[in-house]
Structures are given as structure tokens and as C-alpha cells.
XYZ file of C-alpha atoms in Angstrom:
196
model
C 9.088 12.710 -14.318
C 9.283 8.962 -13.849
C 7.865 8.450 -17.347
C 10.723 10.487 -18.795
C 13.289 8.444 -16.871
C 11.810 5.148 -18.101
C 11.529 6.432 -21.677
C 15.152 7.602 -21.550
C 16.360 4.224 -20.225
C 14.406 2.319 -22.906
C 15.740 4.587 -25.638
C 19.337 4.170 -24.409
C 18.862 0.375 -24.363
C 17.526 0.313 -27.918
C 20.277 2.613 -29.213
C 22.963 0.595 -27.429
C 21.548 -2.638 -28.879
C 21.458 -1.105 -32.379
C 25.031 0.228 -32.224
C 26.483 -3.009 -30.830
C 24.638 -5.242 -33.293
C 22.417 -6.789 -30.599
C 19.061 -5.412 -31.751
C 17.628 -8.941 -32.040
C 18.397 -9.546 -28.343
C 16.648 -6.271 -27.515
C 13.585 -7.400 -29.502
C 13.626 -10.805 -27.790
C 13.936 -9.061 -24.423
C 10.882 -6.934 -25.194
C 8.824 -9.964 -26.185
C 9.954 -12.088 -23.211
C 9.370 -9.254 -20.733
C 5.953 -8.497 -22.203
C 4.935 -12.144 -21.872
C 6.154 -12.271 -18.256
C 4.337 -9.018 -17.457
C 1.036 -10.353 -18.803
C 1.466 -13.669 -16.943
C 2.314 -11.860 -13.709
C -0.670 -9.516 -14.092
C -3.026 -12.468 -14.555
C -1.556 -14.201 -11.482
C -1.804 -11.058 -9.359
C -5.334 -10.378 -10.623
C -6.323 -13.795 -9.285
C -4.620 -13.118 -5.934
C -6.175 -9.650 -5.705
C -9.647 -10.901 -6.598
C -9.463 -13.764 -4.127
C -8.254 -11.679 -1.174
C -10.517 -8.728 -1.950
C -13.389 -11.224 -1.889
C -12.163 -12.621 1.436
C -11.994 -9.064 2.835
C -15.561 -8.407 1.659
C -16.777 -11.676 3.212
C -14.968 -10.761 6.436
C -16.590 -7.349 6.376
C -20.099 -8.747 5.863
C -19.535 -11.471 8.482
C -18.482 -8.908 11.073
C -14.880 -10.158 11.321
C -13.479 -6.819 10.137
C -15.622 -5.070 12.766
C -14.187 -7.316 15.480
C -10.639 -6.775 14.265
C -11.353 -3.041 14.134
C -12.269 -3.102 17.835
C -8.964 -4.827 18.574
C -6.852 -2.233 16.785
C -8.938 0.824 17.738
C -6.680 1.693 20.743
C -3.760 1.748 18.295
C -5.735 3.991 15.909
C -6.722 6.276 18.819
C -3.055 6.540 19.797
C -1.955 7.384 16.246
C -4.855 9.675 15.341
C -6.027 11.421 18.523
C -7.408 14.436 16.612
C -9.864 12.486 14.452
C -13.372 12.620 15.955
C -14.450 9.290 17.477
C -17.286 8.548 15.040
C -15.675 9.972 11.911
C -15.907 7.767 8.783
C -12.150 7.973 8.178
C -11.555 5.703 11.195
C -13.326 2.801 9.471
C -11.309 3.296 6.288
C -8.050 3.589 8.238
C -8.685 0.412 10.222
C -9.733 -1.537 7.102
C -6.560 -0.387 5.368
C -4.374 -1.360 8.336
C -6.035 -4.788 8.628
C -5.571 -5.469 4.899
C -1.907 -4.435 5.149
C -1.327 -6.618 8.214
C -2.734 -9.570 6.273
C -0.385 -8.712 3.402
C -3.181 -7.723 1.045
C -1.561 -4.559 -0.264
C -3.818 -4.255 -3.304
C -6.950 -4.900 -1.244
C -5.727 -2.168 1.123
C -5.626 0.434 -1.641
C -9.370 1.263 -1.983
C -9.921 1.896 1.756
C -6.604 3.758 1.846
C -7.759 6.137 -0.886
C -11.122 6.574 0.850
C -9.349 7.284 4.152
C -7.173 9.947 2.553
C -10.198 11.518 0.853
C -12.101 11.549 4.134
C -9.108 13.005 6.012
C -8.804 15.706 3.350
C -12.469 16.677 3.866
C -11.892 16.736 7.643
C -8.876 18.993 7.082
C -11.015 21.374 4.995
C -13.740 21.420 7.673
C -11.224 22.193 10.433
C -9.679 25.050 8.478
C -12.967 26.387 7.097
C -11.486 26.526 3.605
C -12.905 24.832 0.524
C -9.568 23.553 -0.830
C -6.661 23.128 1.568
C -3.363 22.455 -0.170
C -1.477 21.520 3.004
C -1.768 17.992 4.371
C -2.874 17.619 7.962
C -0.866 15.716 10.579
C -3.425 12.914 10.343
C -2.981 12.635 6.573
C 0.810 12.530 6.880
C 0.648 9.999 9.730
C -1.696 7.760 7.756
C 0.541 7.925 4.698
C 3.682 7.058 6.680
C 1.981 4.188 8.558
C 0.494 2.895 5.305
C 3.893 2.906 3.605
C 5.620 1.166 6.532
C 2.897 -1.497 6.339
C 3.268 -4.113 9.077
C 2.630 -7.495 7.426
C 2.104 -10.857 9.090
C 1.385 -12.731 5.857
C 3.008 -11.045 2.813
C 0.605 -12.567 0.261
C 1.765 -10.482 -2.704
C 5.430 -11.407 -2.225
C 4.502 -15.066 -1.766
C 2.532 -14.880 -5.037
C 5.490 -13.267 -6.837
C 7.894 -15.895 -5.493
C 5.523 -18.685 -6.513
C 5.113 -17.184 -9.990
C 8.876 -17.208 -10.518
C 9.364 -20.798 -9.373
C 10.559 -20.446 -5.784
C 10.936 -23.797 -4.024
C 9.526 -22.350 -0.804
C 7.542 -19.158 -1.568
C 6.468 -18.758 2.072
C 10.069 -18.663 3.360
C 9.784 -14.879 3.232
C 7.231 -14.753 6.099
C 9.593 -14.441 9.103
C 11.969 -11.926 7.454
C 8.930 -9.921 6.308
C 7.484 -9.815 9.834
C 10.831 -8.634 11.240
C 11.396 -6.028 8.519
C 7.864 -4.623 8.529
C 7.728 -4.577 12.349
C 10.925 -2.519 12.391
C 9.660 -0.174 9.661
C 6.291 0.294 11.383
C 7.914 0.970 14.758
C 10.218 3.533 13.115
C 7.193 5.095 11.390
C 5.240 5.380 14.655
C 8.183 6.962 16.484
C 8.784 9.370 13.593
C 5.111 10.386 13.392
C 4.819 10.925 17.136
C 7.987 13.031 17.214
C 6.877 15.130 14.231
C 3.312 15.714 15.476
C 3.982 16.343 19.151
C 2.252 19.496 20.343
């Protein structure tokens, strides 16, 4: 659906530019935007590669394991129905840690693995091969992942730096306040919706 909306907006822009005699500005806009998109992708690829590497080093050095122990009471509180030694707990904690550090793209692979693992757990609990209804744990994980508490919003800092901000890190305090509020709201919502 989103593809249709974007295609419609692009088509309207081109037609409007053609009818108003501004087709050259439309062409220049396409070229400028394409150049900026490529430059931004290269910048973000560097940021993603660097922080994914840092996460892997942290994992191999045992830092992620230590951080996992610190946030495990929080995970137990949010996901009381996941068995204690289930693999999804590791993926969930890795995802949460990456999000807290503002590494949204580095959080994606463990987030996908967590959802896959939670889906298998849901199938096992229901004794059905393919369950088309998300479990409470899956919904809770999705909501917490979207709310995404961030202490260091690395991606936003990279964007601000890319576009010439004088102080790219000025976003840190507002980001902590905003994401703390969104995460608190997400926790309250999830607990209210999943209460037995």
C-alpha cells in the first residue's frame, strides 16, 4: 500500500512540474535527492558497520552477557511466560541493549531472531504448526522495541552530522527524555493489556 502512495505522490509531483513549466526543477530535485540518498546510505553503512562490530566485540568479550544479567529482572518482569532458559531471552536482551545504546540497525538482527523464536514458542504452546495469532510476548516485544529507550541516539547523531549540524550530540538529553517517556508508556500499556 505504501508503494502505491509513494508512486502516486511522485506522479503528482512530476505532472504538476510538467503543467507549471517547472520540469527542470523536478529533474534537478531527483538528481539532488538521489545524490543525498547515496551519501547518507554510505554514511549510515559506516555507522552500522562500526557499531555492529562493537556489539560483536562486546558479545565475544562477555560485556553483553554482563549487561544481560543487569537487565534480566526487567526482561523477567516484561516476559514472565517465557521459559527461563529459552533462546528468545538472549535475542530480546541483545535487542534491548542495542536499542539502549542507540544502535537501531544493530538491534534489527537480534530483534528478528527474537520474534522468530517467540513465534516458534507460540506454536509449541498451542500445539499447532502455524499459528496466525501473535502471542502476548510477541506483542509486548514489538511494542517495547518500537518505544526503544535510547541513552545514546547514534543514528540521529549521524544524521545530524551528515547534514551539517553544529552540535550533532545536542539531541542526547531530549532523546533520553522522549524515549524514557515512550518506553514507560509502552510498559504500562503492555502490562494493562496482558494482565491475567
